[in-house]
Every structure is written in structure tokens, then in C-alpha cells.
GROMACS .gro file of C-alpha atoms in nm:
model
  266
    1UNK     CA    1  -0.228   1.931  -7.189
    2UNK     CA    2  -0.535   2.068  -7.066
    3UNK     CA    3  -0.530   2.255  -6.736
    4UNK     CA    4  -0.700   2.014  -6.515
    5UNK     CA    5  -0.526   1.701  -6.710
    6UNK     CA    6  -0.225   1.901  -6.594
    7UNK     CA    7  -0.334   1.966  -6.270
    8UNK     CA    8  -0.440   1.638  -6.156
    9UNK     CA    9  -0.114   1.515  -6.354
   10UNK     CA   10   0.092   1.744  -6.064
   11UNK     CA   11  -0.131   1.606  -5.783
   12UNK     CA   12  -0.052   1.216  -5.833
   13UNK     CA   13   0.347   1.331  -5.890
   14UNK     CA   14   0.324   1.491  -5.550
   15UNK     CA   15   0.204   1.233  -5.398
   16UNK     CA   16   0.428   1.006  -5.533
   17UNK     CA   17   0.747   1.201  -5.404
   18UNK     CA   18   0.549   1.180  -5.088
   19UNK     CA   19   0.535   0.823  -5.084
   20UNK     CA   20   0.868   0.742  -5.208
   21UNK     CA   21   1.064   0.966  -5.008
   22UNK     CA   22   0.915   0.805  -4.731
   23UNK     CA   23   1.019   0.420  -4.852
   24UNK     CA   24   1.385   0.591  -4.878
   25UNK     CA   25   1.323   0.715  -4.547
   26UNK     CA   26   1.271   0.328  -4.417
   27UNK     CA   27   1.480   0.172  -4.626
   28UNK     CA   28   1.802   0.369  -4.571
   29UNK     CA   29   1.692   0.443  -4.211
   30UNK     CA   30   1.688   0.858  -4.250
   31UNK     CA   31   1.718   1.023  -3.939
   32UNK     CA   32   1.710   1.388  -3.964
   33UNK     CA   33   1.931   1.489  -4.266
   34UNK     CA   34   2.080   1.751  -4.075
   35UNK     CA   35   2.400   1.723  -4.177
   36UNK     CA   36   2.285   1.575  -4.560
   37UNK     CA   37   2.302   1.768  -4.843
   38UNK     CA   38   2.095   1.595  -5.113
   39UNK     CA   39   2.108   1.656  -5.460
   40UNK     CA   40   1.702   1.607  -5.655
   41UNK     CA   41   1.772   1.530  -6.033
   42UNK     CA   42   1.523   1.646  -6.252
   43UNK     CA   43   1.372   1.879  -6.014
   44UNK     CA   44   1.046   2.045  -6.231
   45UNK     CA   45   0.929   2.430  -6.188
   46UNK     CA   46   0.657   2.233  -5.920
   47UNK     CA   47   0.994   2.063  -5.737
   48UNK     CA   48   0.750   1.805  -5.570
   49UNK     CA   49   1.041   1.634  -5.468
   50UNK     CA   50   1.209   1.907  -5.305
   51UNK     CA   51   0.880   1.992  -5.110
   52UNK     CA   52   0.856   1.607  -4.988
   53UNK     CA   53   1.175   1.609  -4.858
   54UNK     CA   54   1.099   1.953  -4.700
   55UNK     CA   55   0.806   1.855  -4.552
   56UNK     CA   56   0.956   1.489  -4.393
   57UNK     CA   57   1.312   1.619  -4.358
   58UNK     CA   58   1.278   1.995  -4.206
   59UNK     CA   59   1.629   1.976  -4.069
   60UNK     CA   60   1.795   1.875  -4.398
   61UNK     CA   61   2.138   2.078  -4.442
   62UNK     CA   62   2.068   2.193  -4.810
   63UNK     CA   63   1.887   2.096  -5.140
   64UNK     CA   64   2.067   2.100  -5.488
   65UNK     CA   65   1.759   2.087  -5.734
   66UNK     CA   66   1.892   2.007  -6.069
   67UNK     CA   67   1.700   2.062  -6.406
   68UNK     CA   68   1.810   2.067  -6.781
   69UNK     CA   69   1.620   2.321  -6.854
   70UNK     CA   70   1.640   2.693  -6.774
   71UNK     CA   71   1.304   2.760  -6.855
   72UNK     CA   72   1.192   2.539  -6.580
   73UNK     CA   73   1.404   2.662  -6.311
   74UNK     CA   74   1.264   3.037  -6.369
   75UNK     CA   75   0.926   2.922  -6.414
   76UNK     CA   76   0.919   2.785  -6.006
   77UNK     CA   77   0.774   2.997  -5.755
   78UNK     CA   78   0.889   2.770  -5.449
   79UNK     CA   79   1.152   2.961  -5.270
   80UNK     CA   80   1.335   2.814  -4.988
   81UNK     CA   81   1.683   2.929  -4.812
   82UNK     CA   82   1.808   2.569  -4.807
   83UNK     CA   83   1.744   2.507  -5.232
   84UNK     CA   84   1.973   2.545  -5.489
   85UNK     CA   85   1.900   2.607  -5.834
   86UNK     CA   86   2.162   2.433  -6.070
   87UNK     CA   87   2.095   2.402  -6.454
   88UNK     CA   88   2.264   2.028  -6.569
   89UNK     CA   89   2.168   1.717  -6.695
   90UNK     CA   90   2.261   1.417  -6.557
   91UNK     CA   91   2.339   1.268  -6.904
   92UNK     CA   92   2.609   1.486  -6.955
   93UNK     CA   93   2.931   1.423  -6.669
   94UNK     CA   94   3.051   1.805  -6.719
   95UNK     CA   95   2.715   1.950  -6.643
   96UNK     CA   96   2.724   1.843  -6.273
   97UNK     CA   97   3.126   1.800  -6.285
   98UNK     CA   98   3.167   2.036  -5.958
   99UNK     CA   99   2.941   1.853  -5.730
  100UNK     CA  100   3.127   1.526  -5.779
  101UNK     CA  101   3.204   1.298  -5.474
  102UNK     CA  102   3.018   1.549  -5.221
  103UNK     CA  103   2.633   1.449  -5.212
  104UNK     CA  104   2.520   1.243  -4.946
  105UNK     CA  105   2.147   1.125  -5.123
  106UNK     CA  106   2.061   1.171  -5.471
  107UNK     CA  107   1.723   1.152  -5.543
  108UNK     CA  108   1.517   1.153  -5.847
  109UNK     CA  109   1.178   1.143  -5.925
  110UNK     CA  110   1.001   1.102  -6.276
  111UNK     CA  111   1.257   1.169  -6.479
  112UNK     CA  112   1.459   0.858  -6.574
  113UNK     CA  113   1.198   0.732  -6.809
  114UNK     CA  114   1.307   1.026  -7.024
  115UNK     CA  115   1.664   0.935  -7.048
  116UNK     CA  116   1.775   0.626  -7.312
  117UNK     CA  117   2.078   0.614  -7.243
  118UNK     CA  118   2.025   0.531  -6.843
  119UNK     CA  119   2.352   0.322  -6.698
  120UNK     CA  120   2.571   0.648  -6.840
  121UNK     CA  121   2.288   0.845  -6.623
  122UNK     CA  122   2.308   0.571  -6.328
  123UNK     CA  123   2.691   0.613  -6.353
  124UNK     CA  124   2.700   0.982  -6.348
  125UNK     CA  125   2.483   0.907  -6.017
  126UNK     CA  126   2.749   0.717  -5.838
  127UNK     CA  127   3.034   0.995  -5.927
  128UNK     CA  128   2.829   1.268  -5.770
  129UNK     CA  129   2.791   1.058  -5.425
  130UNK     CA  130   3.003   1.043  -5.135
  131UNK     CA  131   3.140   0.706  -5.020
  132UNK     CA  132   2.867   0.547  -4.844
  133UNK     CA  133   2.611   0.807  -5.011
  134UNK     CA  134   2.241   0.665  -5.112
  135UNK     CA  135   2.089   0.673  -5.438
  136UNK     CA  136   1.663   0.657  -5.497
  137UNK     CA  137   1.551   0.639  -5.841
  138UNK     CA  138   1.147   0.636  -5.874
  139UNK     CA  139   1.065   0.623  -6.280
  140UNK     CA  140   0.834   0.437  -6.496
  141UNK     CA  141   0.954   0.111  -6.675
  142UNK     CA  142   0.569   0.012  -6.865
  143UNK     CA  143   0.284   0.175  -6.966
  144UNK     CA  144  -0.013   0.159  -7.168
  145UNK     CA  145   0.131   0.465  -7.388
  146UNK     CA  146   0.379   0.226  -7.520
  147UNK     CA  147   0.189  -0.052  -7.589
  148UNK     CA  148  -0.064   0.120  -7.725
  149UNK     CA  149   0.191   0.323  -7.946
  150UNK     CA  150   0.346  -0.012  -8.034
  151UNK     CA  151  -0.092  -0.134  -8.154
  152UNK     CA  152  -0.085   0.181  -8.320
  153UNK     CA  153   0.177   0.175  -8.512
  154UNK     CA  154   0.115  -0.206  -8.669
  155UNK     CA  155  -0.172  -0.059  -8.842
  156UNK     CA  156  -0.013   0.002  -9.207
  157UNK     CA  157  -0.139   0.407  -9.265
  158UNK     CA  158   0.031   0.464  -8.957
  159UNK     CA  159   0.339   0.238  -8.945
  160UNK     CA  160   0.545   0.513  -9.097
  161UNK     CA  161   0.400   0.817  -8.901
  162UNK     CA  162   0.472   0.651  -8.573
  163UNK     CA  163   0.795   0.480  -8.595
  164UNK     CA  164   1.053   0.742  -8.459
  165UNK     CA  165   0.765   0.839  -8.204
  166UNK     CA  166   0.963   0.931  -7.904
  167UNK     CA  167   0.737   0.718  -7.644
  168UNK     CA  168   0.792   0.372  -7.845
  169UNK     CA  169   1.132   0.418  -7.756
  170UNK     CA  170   1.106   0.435  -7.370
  171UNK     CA  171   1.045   0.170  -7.210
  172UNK     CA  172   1.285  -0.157  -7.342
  173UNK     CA  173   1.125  -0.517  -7.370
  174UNK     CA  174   1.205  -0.692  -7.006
  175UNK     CA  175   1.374  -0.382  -6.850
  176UNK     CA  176   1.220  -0.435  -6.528
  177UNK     CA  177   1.326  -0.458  -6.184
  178UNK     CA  178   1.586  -0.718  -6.236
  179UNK     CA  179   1.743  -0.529  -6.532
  180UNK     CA  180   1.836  -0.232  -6.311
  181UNK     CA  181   1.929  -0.374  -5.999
  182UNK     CA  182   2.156  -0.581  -6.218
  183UNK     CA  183   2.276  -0.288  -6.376
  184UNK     CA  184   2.318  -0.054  -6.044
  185UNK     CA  185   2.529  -0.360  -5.932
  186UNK     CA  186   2.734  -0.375  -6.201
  187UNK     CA  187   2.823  -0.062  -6.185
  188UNK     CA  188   2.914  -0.078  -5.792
  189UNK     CA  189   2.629  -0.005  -5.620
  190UNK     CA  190   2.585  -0.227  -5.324
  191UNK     CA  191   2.291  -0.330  -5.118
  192UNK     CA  192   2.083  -0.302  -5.420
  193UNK     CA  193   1.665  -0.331  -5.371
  194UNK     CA  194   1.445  -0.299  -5.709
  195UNK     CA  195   1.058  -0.328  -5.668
  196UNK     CA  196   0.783  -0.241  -5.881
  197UNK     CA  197   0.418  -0.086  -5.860
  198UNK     CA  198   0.137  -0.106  -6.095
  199UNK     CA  199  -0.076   0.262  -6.084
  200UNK     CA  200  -0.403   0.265  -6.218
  201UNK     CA  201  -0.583   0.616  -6.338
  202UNK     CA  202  -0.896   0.673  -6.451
  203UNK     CA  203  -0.934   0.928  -6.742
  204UNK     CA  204  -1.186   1.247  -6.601
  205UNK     CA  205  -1.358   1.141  -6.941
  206UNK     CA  206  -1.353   1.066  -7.280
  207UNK     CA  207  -1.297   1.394  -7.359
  208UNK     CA  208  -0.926   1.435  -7.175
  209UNK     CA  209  -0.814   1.115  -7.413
  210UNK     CA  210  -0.727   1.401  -7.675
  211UNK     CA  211  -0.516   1.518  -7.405
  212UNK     CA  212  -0.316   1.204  -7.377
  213UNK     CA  213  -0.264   1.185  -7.735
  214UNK     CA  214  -0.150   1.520  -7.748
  215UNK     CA  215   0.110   1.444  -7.466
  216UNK     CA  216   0.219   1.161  -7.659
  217UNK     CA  217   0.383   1.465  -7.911
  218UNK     CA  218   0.244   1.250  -8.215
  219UNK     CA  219   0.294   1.462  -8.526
  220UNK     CA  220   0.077   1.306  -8.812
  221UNK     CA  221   0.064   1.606  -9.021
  222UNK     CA  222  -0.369   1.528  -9.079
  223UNK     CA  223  -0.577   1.752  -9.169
  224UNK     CA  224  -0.887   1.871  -8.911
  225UNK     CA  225  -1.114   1.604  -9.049
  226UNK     CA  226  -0.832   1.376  -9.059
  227UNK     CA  227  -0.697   1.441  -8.707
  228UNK     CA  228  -1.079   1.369  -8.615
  229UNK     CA  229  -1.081   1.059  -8.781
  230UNK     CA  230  -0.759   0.943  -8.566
  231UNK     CA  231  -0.887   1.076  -8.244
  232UNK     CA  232  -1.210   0.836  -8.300
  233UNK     CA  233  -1.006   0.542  -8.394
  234UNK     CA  234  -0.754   0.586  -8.119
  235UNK     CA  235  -0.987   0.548  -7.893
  236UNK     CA  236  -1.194   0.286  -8.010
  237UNK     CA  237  -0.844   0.073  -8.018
  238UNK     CA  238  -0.733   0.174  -7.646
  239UNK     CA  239  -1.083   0.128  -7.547
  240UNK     CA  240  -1.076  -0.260  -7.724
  241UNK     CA  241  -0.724  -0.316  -7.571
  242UNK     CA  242  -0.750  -0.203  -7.233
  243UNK     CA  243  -1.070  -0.186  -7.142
  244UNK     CA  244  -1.329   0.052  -6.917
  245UNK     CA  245  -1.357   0.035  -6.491
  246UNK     CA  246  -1.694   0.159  -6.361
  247UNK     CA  247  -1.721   0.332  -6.702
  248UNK     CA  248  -1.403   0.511  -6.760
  249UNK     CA  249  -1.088   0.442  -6.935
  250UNK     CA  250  -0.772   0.433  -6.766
  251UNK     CA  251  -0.432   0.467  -6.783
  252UNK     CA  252  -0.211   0.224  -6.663
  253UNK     CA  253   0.114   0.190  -6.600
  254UNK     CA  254   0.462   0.073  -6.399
  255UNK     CA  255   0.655   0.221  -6.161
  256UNK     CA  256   0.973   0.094  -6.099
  257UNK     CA  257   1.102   0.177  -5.698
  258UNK     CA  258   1.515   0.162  -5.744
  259UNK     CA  259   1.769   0.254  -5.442
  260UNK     CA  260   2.142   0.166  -5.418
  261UNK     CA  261   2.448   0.237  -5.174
  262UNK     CA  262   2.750   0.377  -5.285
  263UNK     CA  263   3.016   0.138  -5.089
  264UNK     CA  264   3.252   0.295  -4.845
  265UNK     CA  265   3.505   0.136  -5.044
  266UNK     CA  266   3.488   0.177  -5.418
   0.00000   0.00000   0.00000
């Protein structure tokens, strides 16, 4: 991705831990933290969730920022006394096998729209909380990525390219906010609240669309004419399907707000 793509990219994922640290904050009723340690799955070298809580939560006994990869957590330049580095993934139950039954909050922010396999994820959640502990899950469940993935890859000299595309297999027909507060419940959350957002950004031109198709990791194997050829159609299709606002394109997409309770009794 190109550096300001990237950079404004960073920006709106700030600002999102911002934002839904603070709905955690009113939903669960946070006081202080102070005696909290809270573990932030899928932390990123920028750990915008770790700063949010930071900033809102000074008091906050300790951090556990969690990553699955290394080269992420050595790439970060945000030091604080109260963060811990820990290299896991919360698909696999071994990786975070030692913190099990002794977090107070997990939190996680833009990462569970990565994971397919997400009730073994949700359940891996649950072990790692205390009785009574709080989960916050803040992911995207729709996009215009898929469904324009999904218009892409209808048209025949494509079909094949684009089938095992990573991004088509994301986001599941009607998993909304129903599906996973169904799904927390069912596998013992309590006090359950699912709500989404739609988020609109604008593209800083036509010019950064090359970036979004080059986030998409689409591998067509063209040649430079070729890959020229696709750019121009790609756009021309996203353009037909979803339209310009005050001349730009955009990029829209769901965000799905999920937070559970861990019952005293389990």
C-alpha cells in the first residue's frame, strides 16, 4: 500500500479503538482499570488499541498485547512499562494456554475479520477470561471488497483467477449482528449486545484505487499491459456498482460492535 493509503489507513484504525474503547467503557461501566489486567488480541506494530486504552484508562494494572506475528511485535516503537509483548494467535488454544482464566477484559480490534474459523477464536476468548471477565470484539462483517470481489469474479476470464481469493472468503452471507450474538451466547457468554455501523471513505483519488487492489493480494499473473487493462476495468465496474460522492469513489463497509460477559458461574 502506498504510504499515505497506509497512513490515513492507521489514522481511521486509531480512531476507531478510540471510539470503541470508549462504548466498552459505557457499556461495561469501566471505572479505572486499576486493578484490570486486559489482554488486546491482535495488537499491530501501531498497537492503537493499546494506546486507546492508555490514553482513557491511565491507571490500568497491565496490558498483554498479543500478535501472531513476530515481525510485528519488533517492528513497534511504542514502549510502555505496563505492556506486554506475547507472540500467539488466538486460533490456536496452546499459543495463549498460560494466560487462561486470569484476564479481566479482552479486547480486540480489527482483527477478527481475518480469522474463518471465528467461534473456535470466540471460544478461546472465553477460556482466557476470568469469571465475570468482559469481552469487546470490534471487526468488519461487509464490505464493498467482497462484493466487488464476488462482481469480479462472475466475469468468465476471471472466474478462475479469483476464486480462492482470500477476501471472497471473509465475510459469510447473513453473518451479521444476530449471527454472533447468537453464537457468543451459545457458547456462554451472557449479557450479550451486537450492533453494527456502516463507515463510509472516500478514496484520496483515482489514483490510490491501485492501492486497494493491491491490498486485496489478487495474483492474476498479467502481464504490464494486461495488469493495465484490469486496473481500467476494475474501476470502471466499482465505479458502475457503487457509485461517486462529491466526485470520489468510496469505500464502504460494516463494522460489527460485539461485547459479551463471561458469567460468574460457568
Amino acid at each position: 500500500m502506498a504510504e499515505s493509503s497506509h497512513s490515513s489507513q492507521t489514522s481511521v484504525q486509531y480512531d476507531d479503538s478510540i471510539k470503541f474503547i470508549k462504548s466498552c467503557a459505557d457499556e461495561f461501566q469501566w471505572k479505572d482499570l486499576s486493578e484490570d489486567v486486559v489482554m488486546d488480541i491482535g495488537c499491530g506494530h501501531e498497537l492503537n488499541c493499546c494506546k486507546a486504552k492508555l490514553m482513557q484508562f491511565p491507571e490500568v494494572t497491565a496490558l498483554i498485547a498479543v500478535d501472531n506475528n513476530r515481525t510485528v511485535l519488533k517492528k513497534t516503537h511504542f514502549r510502555d512499562r505496563r505492556i506486554q509483548f506475547c507472540f500467539g494467535d488466538i486460533r490456536s488454544r496452546d499459543s495463549l494456554k498460560s494466560y487462561e482464566g486470569k484476564m479481566d477484559k479482552v479486547i480486540s480490534t480489527n482483527t477478527f475479520h481475518q480469522i474463518l474459523d471465528k467461534e473456535k477464536a470466540f471460544r478461546n476468548v472465553y477460556r482466557l477470561l476470568k469469571p465475570g471477565g468482559e469481552a469487546g470484539f470490534f471487526f468488519c462483517v461487509n464490505s464493498c471488497a467482497h462484493n466487488f470481489l464476488t462482481i469480479l469474479s462472475e466475469i468468465p476470464k476471471y472466474e478462475a483467477i479469483l476464486k480462492d481469493t482470500f477476501a471472497l472468503k471473509l465475510h459469510a452471507p447473513k453473518h451479521g449482528e444476530k449471527y454472533y450474538k447468537e453464537l457468543l451466547e451459545k457458547i456462554g457468554f451472557k449479557h450479550v449486545r451486537a450492533f453494527e455501523e456502516e463507515m463510509k471513505l472516500p478514496f484520496s483519488s483515482d489514483s490510490s484505487f491501485k492501492d486497494f487492489l493491491e491490498d486485496l493480494d489478487i495474483n492474476l499473473k498479467l502481464s504490464p499491459e494486461g495488469a493495465e487493462t484490469f486496473e481500467a476495468e476494475a474501476l470502471q465496474l466499482y465505479e458502475k456498482k457503487f457509485g461517486r460522492h462529491e466526485g470520489k469513489l468510496r469505500y464502504v463497509y460494516v463494522q460489527l460492535n460485539l461485547l459479551g460477559v463471561k458469567p460468574i458461574q460457568s
